[in-house]
XYZ file of C-alpha atoms in Angstrom:
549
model
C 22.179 -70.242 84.615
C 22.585 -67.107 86.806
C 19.217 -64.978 87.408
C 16.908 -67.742 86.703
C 13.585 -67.511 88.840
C 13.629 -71.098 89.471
C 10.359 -72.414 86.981
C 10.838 -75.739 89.194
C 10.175 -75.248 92.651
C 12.659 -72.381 93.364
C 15.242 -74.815 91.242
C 16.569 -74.729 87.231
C 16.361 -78.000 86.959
C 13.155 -80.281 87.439
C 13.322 -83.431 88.925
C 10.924 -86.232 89.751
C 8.862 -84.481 92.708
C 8.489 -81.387 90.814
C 7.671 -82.749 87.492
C 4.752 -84.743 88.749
C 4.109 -81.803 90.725
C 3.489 -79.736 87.534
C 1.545 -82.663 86.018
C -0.689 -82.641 88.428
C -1.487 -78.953 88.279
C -2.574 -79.397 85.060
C -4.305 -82.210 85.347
C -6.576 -80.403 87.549
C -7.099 -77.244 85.171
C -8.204 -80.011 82.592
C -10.213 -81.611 85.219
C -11.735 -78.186 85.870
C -12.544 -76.844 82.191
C -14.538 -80.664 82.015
C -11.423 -81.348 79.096
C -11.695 -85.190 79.051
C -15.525 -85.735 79.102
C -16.078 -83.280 76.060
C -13.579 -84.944 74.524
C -14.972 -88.166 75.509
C -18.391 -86.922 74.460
C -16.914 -85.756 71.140
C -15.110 -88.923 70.145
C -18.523 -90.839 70.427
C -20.374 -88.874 68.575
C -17.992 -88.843 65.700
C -17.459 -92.796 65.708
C -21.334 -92.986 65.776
C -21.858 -94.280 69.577
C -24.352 -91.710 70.322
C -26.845 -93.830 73.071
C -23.580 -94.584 75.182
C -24.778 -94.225 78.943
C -28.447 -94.036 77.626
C -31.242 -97.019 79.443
C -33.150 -97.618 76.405
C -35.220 -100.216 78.326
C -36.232 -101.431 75.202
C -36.866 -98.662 72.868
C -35.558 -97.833 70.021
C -32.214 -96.203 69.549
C -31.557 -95.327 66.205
C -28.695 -92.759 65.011
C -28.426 -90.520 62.010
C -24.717 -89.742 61.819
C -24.503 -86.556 60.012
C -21.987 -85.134 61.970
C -18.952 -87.487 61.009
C -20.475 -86.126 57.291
C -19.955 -82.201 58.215
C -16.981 -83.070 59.913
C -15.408 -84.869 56.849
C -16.378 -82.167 54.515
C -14.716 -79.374 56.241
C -11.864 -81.250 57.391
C -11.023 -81.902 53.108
C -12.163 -78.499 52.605
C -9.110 -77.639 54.072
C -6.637 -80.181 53.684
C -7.705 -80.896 50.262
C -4.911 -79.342 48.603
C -1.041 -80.502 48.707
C 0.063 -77.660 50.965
C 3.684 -77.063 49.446
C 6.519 -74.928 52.029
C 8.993 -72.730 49.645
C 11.799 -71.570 51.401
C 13.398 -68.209 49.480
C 15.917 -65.175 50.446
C 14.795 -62.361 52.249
C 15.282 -59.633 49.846
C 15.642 -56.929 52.854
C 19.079 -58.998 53.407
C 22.295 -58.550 52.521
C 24.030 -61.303 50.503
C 20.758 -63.082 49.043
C 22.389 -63.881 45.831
C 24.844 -66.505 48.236
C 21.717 -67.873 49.954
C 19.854 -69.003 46.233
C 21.568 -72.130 46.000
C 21.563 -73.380 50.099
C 17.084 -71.891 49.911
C 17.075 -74.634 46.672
C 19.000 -77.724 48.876
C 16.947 -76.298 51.650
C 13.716 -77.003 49.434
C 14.266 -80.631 48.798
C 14.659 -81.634 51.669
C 11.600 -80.292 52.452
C 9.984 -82.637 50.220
C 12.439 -85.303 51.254
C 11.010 -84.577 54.776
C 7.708 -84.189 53.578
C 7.333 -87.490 51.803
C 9.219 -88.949 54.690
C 6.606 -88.117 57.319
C 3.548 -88.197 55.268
C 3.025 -84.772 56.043
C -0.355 -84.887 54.344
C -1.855 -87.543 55.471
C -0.758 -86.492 59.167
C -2.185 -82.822 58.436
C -5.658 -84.322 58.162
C -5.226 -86.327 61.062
C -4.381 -82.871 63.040
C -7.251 -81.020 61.771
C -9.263 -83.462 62.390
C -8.240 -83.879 66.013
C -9.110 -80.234 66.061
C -12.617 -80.106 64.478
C -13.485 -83.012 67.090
C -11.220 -82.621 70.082
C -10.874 -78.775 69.738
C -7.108 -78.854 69.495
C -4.520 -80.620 66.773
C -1.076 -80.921 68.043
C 1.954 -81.923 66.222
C 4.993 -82.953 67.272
C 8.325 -83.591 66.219
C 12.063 -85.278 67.460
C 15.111 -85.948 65.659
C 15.752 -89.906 65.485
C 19.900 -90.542 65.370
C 19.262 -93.811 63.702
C 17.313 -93.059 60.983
C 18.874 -94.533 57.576
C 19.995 -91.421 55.086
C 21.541 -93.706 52.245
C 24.697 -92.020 53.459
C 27.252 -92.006 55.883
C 25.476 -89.589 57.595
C 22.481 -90.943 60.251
C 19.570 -88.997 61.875
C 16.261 -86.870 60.751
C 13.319 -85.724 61.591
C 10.507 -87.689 62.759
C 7.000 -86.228 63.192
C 3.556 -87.633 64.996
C 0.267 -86.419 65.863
C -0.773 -86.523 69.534
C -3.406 -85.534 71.423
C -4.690 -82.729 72.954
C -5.565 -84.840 76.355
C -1.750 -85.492 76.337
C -0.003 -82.086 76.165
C -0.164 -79.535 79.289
C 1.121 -75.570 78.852
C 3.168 -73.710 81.644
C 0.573 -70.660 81.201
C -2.858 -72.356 80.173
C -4.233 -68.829 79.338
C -1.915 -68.629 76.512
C -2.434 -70.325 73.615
C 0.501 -69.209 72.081
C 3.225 -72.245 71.830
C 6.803 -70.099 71.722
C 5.806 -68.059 74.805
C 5.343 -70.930 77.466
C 7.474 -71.245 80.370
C 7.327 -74.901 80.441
C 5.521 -77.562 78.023
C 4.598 -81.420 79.887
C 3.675 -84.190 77.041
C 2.511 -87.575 78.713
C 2.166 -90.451 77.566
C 1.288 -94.179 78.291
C 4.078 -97.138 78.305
C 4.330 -100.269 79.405
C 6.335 -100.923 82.910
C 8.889 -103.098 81.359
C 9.646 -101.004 78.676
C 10.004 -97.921 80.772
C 12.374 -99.662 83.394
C 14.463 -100.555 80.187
C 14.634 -97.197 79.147
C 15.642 -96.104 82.979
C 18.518 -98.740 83.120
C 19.875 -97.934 79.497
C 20.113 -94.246 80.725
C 21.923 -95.393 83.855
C 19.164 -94.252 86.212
C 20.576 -96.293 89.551
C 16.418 -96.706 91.045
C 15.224 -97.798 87.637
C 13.377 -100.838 89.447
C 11.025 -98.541 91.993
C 8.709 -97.666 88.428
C 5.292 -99.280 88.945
C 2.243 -99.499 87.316
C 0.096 -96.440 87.652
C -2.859 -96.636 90.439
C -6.700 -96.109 89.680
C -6.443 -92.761 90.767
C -3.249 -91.814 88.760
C -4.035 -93.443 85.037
C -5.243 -90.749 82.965
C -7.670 -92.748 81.872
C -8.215 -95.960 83.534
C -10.926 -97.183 81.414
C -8.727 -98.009 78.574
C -6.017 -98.735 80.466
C -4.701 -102.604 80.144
C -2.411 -104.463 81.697
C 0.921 -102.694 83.480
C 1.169 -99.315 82.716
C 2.957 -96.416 83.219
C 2.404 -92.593 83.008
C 5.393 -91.003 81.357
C 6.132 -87.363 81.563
C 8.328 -85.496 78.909
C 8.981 -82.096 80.157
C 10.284 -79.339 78.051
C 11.286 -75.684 78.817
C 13.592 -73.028 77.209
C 17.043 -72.689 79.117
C 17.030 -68.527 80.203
C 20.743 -67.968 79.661
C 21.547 -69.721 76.139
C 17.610 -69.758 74.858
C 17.629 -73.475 73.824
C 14.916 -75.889 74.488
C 15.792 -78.401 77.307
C 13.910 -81.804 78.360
C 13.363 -84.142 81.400
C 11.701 -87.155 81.102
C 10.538 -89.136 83.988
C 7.752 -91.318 85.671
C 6.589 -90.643 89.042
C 8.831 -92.977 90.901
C 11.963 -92.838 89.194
C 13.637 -90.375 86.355
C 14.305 -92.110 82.699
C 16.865 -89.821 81.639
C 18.874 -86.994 83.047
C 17.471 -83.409 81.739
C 19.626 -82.850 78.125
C 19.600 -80.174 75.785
C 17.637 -80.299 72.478
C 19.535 -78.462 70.492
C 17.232 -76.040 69.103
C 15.694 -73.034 69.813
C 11.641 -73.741 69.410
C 10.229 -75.750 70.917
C 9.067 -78.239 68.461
C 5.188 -78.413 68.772
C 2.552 -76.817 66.797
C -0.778 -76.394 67.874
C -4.203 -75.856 66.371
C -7.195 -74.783 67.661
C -10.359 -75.372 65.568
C -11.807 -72.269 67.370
C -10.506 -69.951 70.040
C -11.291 -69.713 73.672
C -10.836 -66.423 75.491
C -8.131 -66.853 78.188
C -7.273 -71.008 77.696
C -5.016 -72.534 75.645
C -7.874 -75.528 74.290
C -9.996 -74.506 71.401
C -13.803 -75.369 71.022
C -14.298 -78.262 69.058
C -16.870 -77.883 65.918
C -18.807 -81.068 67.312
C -19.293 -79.802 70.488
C -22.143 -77.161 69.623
C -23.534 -79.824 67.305
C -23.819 -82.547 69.531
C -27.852 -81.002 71.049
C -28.800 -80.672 66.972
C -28.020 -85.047 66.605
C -29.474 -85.609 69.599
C -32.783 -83.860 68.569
C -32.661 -85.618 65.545
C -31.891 -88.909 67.350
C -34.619 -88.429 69.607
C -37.464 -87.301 67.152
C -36.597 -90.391 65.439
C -36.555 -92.569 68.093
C -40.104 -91.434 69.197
C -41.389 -91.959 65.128
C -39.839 -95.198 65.137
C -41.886 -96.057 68.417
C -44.881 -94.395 67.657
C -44.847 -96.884 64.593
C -44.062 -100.293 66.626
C -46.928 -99.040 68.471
C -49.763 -97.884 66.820
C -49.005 -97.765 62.952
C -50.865 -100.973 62.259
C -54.036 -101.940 62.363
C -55.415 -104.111 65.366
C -58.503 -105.767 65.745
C -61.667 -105.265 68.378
C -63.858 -108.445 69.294
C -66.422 -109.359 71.269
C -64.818 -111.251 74.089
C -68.575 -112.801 75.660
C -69.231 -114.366 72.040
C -65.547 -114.991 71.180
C -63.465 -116.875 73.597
C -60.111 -116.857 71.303
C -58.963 -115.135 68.536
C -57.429 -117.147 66.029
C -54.691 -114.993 63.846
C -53.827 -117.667 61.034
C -54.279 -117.335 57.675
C -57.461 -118.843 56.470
C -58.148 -120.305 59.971
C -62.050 -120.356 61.255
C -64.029 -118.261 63.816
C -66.706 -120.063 65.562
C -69.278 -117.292 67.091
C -72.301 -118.460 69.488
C -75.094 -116.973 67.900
C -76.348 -113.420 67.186
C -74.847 -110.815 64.551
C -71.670 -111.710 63.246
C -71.429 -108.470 61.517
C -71.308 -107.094 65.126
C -68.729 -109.383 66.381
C -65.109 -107.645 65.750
C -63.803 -104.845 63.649
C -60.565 -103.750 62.063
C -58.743 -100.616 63.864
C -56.807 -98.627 61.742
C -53.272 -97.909 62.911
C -52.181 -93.951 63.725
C -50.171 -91.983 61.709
C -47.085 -89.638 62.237
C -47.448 -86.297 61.300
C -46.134 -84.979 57.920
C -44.398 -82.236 59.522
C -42.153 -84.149 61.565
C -39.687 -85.527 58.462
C -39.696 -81.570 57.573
C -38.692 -80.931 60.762
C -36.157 -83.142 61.204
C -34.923 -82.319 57.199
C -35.021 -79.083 58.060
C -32.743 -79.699 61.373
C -29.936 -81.391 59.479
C -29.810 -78.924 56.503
C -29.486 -75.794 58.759
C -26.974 -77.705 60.779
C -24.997 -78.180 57.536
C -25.239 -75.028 55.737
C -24.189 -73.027 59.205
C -20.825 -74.855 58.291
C -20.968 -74.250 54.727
C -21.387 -77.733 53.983
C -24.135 -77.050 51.854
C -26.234 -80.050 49.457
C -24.419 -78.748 46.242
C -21.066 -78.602 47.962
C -22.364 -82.323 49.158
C -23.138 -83.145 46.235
C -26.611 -83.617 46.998
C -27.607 -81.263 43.765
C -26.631 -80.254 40.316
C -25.945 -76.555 40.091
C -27.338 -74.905 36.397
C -24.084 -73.602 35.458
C -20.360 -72.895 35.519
C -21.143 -69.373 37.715
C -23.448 -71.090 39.867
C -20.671 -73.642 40.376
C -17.722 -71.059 41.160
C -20.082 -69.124 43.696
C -21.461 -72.231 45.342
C -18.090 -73.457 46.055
C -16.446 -69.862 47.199
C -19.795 -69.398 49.609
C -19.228 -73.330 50.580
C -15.164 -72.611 51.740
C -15.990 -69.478 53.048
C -16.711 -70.390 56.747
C -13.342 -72.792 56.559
C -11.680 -69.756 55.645
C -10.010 -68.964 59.061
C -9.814 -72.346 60.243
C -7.833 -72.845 56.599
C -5.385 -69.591 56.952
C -4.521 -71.053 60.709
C -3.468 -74.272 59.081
C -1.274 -72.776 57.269
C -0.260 -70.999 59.815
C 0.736 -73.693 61.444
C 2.114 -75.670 58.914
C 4.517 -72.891 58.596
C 5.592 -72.938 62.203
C 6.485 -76.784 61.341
C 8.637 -76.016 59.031
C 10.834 -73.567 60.929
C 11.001 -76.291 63.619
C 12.378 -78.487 60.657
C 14.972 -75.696 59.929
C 15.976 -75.386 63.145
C 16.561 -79.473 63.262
C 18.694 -79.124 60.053
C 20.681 -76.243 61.299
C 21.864 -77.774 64.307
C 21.911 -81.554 63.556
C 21.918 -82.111 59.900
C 25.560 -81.394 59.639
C 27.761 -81.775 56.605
C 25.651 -83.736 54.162
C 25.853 -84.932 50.036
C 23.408 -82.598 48.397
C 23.073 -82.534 44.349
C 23.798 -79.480 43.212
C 24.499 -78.003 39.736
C 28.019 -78.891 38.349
C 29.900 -75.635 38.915
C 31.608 -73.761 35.815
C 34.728 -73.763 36.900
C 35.270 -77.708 36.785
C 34.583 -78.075 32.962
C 38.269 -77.858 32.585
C 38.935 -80.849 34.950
C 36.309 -82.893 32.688
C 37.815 -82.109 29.418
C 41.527 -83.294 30.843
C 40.283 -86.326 31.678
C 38.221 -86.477 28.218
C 34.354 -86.805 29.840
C 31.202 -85.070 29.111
C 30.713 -82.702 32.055
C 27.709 -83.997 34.101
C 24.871 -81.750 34.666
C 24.433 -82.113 38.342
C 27.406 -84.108 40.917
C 26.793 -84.655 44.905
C 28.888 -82.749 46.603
C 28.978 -81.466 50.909
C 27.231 -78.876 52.763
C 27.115 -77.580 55.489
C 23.825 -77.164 57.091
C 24.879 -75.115 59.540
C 24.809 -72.511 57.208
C 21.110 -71.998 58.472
C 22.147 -71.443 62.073
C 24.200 -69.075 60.927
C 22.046 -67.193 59.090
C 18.336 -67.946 60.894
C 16.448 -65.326 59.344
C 17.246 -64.945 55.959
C 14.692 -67.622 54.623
C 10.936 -66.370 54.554
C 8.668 -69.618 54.489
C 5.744 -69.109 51.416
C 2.648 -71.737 52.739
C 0.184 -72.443 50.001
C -2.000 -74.577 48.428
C -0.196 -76.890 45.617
C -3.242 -77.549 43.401
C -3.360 -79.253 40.037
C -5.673 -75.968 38.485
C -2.650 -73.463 39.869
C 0.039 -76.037 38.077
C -2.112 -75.656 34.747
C -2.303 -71.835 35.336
C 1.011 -71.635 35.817
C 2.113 -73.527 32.459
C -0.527 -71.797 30.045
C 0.780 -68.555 31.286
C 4.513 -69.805 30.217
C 3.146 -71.326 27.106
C 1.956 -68.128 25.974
C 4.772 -66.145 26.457
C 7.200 -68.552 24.867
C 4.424 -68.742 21.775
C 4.575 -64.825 21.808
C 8.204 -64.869 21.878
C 8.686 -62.901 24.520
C 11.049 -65.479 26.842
C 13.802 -67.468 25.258
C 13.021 -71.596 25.286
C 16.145 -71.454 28.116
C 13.919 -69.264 30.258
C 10.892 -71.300 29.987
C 12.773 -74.622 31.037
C 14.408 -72.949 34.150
C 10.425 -71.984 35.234
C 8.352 -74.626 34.461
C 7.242 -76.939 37.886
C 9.340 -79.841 38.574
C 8.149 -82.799 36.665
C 6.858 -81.678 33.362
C 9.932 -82.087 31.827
C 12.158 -85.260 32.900
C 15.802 -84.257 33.823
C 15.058 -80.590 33.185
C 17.934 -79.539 35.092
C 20.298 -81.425 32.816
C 18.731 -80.133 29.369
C 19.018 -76.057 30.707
C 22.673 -77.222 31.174
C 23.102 -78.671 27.954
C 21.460 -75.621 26.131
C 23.636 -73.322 28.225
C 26.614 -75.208 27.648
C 25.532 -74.985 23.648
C 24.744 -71.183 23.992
C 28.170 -70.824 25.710
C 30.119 -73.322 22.600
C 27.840 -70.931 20.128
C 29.410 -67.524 21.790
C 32.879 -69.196 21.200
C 32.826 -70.249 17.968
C 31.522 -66.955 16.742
C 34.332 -65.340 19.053
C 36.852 -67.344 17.071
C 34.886 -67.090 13.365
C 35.538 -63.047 14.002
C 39.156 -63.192 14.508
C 39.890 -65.077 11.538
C 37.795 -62.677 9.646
C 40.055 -59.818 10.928
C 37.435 -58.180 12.695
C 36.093 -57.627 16.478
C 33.961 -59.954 17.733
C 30.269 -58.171 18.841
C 27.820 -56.123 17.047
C 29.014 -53.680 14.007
C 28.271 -50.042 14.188
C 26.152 -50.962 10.858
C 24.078 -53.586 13.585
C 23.777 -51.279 16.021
């Protein structure tokens, strides 16, 4: 660790003081950019408490939710599709025909990891988080215990947290590989965090205590005896690996360790950028005025009707000492004109422009997003054209917001390859039955199997950390259809063999594909023999004639 500028107080190595030292620095840049009441602010208007802090005394206060509507168009707009990671060979490198078979195991387990986590249902999560919140973050550990169905233990675990929770060494960069230092926090319970303190062998594990008023990050949900917990990350200087520290203010759970990998393993979306800060602007944040105007207009139409939208009646108080409202009752007047003696008032009405207005309010509000009433499905468009350019203008704002999803996704997955590099180890894999054993099955008198689980070495992608180039994309059921007509028509045209169809058509078309290519390769190869051996009992060389040529 020589030459380090000491990120910790003039030290390499946090400890308790200075950890809750740097966790306090950012919670005042938070404090200061008004972070937890916009979220705040945001998080109510999306669950539809919109009045919260408001004195009605009495009146009305109704609430026209369209922005949980926008919010959950956009966010599917963008998540809608199964985004599918494709690991492949550089082609730039040297050696890419070696790295075809590890980029294939390396694939699977992408899925494996994929369907593991729930990777889609936790990418709408995160963009949501970002359209309200402003920022998505995503974060990921490797769990030791995790079952494999092996004798090999641990993977890759991934949750989304949020933004409140995660604190940058340099809060004008919003760029998550280039921070000094990254703090995540989090709220436990006392007893569970002086269990994790004793396990670790932390000798003052019983001086944690429940946080104060003026230490809970938010002591309004805060129950019973908690804790704030700080998990502090930062890239060692001499060997470039990610190190972490995690601690309370009043006593240290475990000892600072080394991760293992190289990135730190966080990704982080902002719905929008801000110039100079690491949080994004949240979509509902310059919406919130538009629902309050329509909030309000309504509130003043609904009291405008309590109040004057039906008719009352005028009387003549000196001939008419009560009035008597039942139906059918009797009115006894004292002489004179009883046509004179009380009158029917007709109630007010609310201007006709007001429903335009407010109409009008929530329609521009929607179409600034692209969320228009076709894409809605408010309307029927004529046509197929009209449909095709009403949804490209509808995605077109997403666009960005869409392309730094991916983005992002992408970064996740290198964090994955870094976890299986370093931790995965030697693992069974299925791979294709190599050539060279069909000898050993036809000793022993068995049909050759078309795939057998066999070890590898994961390492192999420390070794070799930037050979694979990750593809992001959407995995939709219209490019899958694409995809087959196209290879449907060149196998009707003739122009690519049956074998070379089956070794490109998507996975799950065809059930155990993989074993039928090797059972018409293993024919092709039988076919080449037998035609070898037909042509030297003929007397001639095996291959085209001269005459065939």
């Amino acid at each position: 660790m020589s030459g380090s500028l000491g990120l910790f107080g003039g030290r390499d190595r946090p400890d308790v003081a200075s950890a809750w030292k740097l966790y306090e620095e950012s919670e005042r840049f938070n404090s200061a950019i008004d972070l937890y009441d916009t979220v705040r602010v945001n998080e109510n208007f999306y669950i539809g408490k919109q009045w919260e802090g408001v004195r009605s005394n009495g009146l009305p206060t109704p609430q026209f939710n369209f922005l949980k509507r926008v919010v959950g168009f956009i966010v599917a707009t963008i998540t809608t599709d199964d985004v599918k990671v494709t690991a492949t060979p550089l082609a730039a490198t040297a050696g890419t025909e070696a790295l075809i078979e590890p980029a294939r195991i390396v694939n699977e387990e992408f899925e494996a990891i994929t369907e593991r986590n729930n990777i889609p249902s936790l990418l709408r999560e995160y963009a949501r988080n970002a359209a309200v919140d402003g920022d998505g973050c995503l974060y990921s550990w490797w769990d030791p215990d995790m079952e494999t169905g092996q004798e090999a233990r641990g993977g890759i675990r991934t949750e989304v947290i949020e933004n409140t929770r995660v604190r940058f060494g340099n809060p004008n960069d919003r760029q998550v590989q280039s921070q000094p230092w990254i703090l995540i926090t989090r709220q436990s319970m006392v007893r569970e965090a002086k269990l994790r303190a004793r396990e670790n062998g932390m000798a003052d594990w019983d001086a944690i205590q429940p946080d104060g008023e003026e230490q809970s990050m938010d002591a309004v949900k805060r129950c019973g005896d908690k804790v704030t917990e700080l998990l502090l990350l930062w890239r060692e200087e001499d060997s470039g690996e990610i190190w972490a520290f995690e601690t309370t203010r009043y006593c240290a759970l475990r000892e600072p360790y080394s991760t293992g990998i190289r990135l730190y393993p966080l990704c982080w979306l902002n719905w929008d950028y801000v110039a100079d800060c690491y949080h994004g602007q949240a979509m509902i944040t310059g919406l919130i005025p538009n629902q309050i105007f329509v909030n309000k207009i309504w509130a003043a139409v609904m009291l405008a009707n309590q109040r004057g939208a039906f008719p009352k009646v005028i009387y003549d108080k000196t001939r008419i000492k009560n009035w008597d409202n039942r139906v059918g009752a009797a009115i006894g007047v004292s002489g004179g004109d009883v046509s004179t003696v009380a009158r029917n008032m007709d109630g007010s009405s609310v201007s006709p422009q007001i429903p335009k207005i407010l109409e009008l309010a929530v329609e521009m509000t929607e179409q600034s997003l692209g969320a228009t009433s076709v894409a809605l499905g408010d309307t029927r468009p004529d046509n197929t054209s009209a449909i095709i350019a009403l949804q490209r203008a509808a995605a077109t704002p997403s666009e960005m917001t869409k392309q730094n999803l991916y983005k992002s996704v992408e970064d996740l997955y290198r964090i994955y390859l870094e976890f299986m590099g370093n931790f995965y180890g030697r693992r069974l894999v299925d791979m294709e039955t190599p050539e060279q054993l069909r000898g050993v099955f036809d000793f022993a008198g068995r049909e050759m199997p078309p795939e057998i689980s066999m070890a590898f070495d994961f390492s192999l992608l420390r070794q070799h950390p930037m050979t694979l180039k990750l593809d992001v994309g959407a995995s939709s059921y219209y490019s899958e259809i694409a995809s087959m007509q196209t290879l449907d028509n060149l196998l009707t045209g003739g122009h690519i063999t049956a074998l070379q169809y089956l070794e490109r058509i998507p996975d799950g078309y065809i059930p155990a594909r993989r074993a039928l290519i090797n059972e018409m390769k293993a024919a092709q190869a039988n076919g080449a023999q037998g035609e070898a051996e037909r042509a030297a009992t003929q007397g001639r060389p095996y291959g085209p004639t001269e005459t065939e040529l």
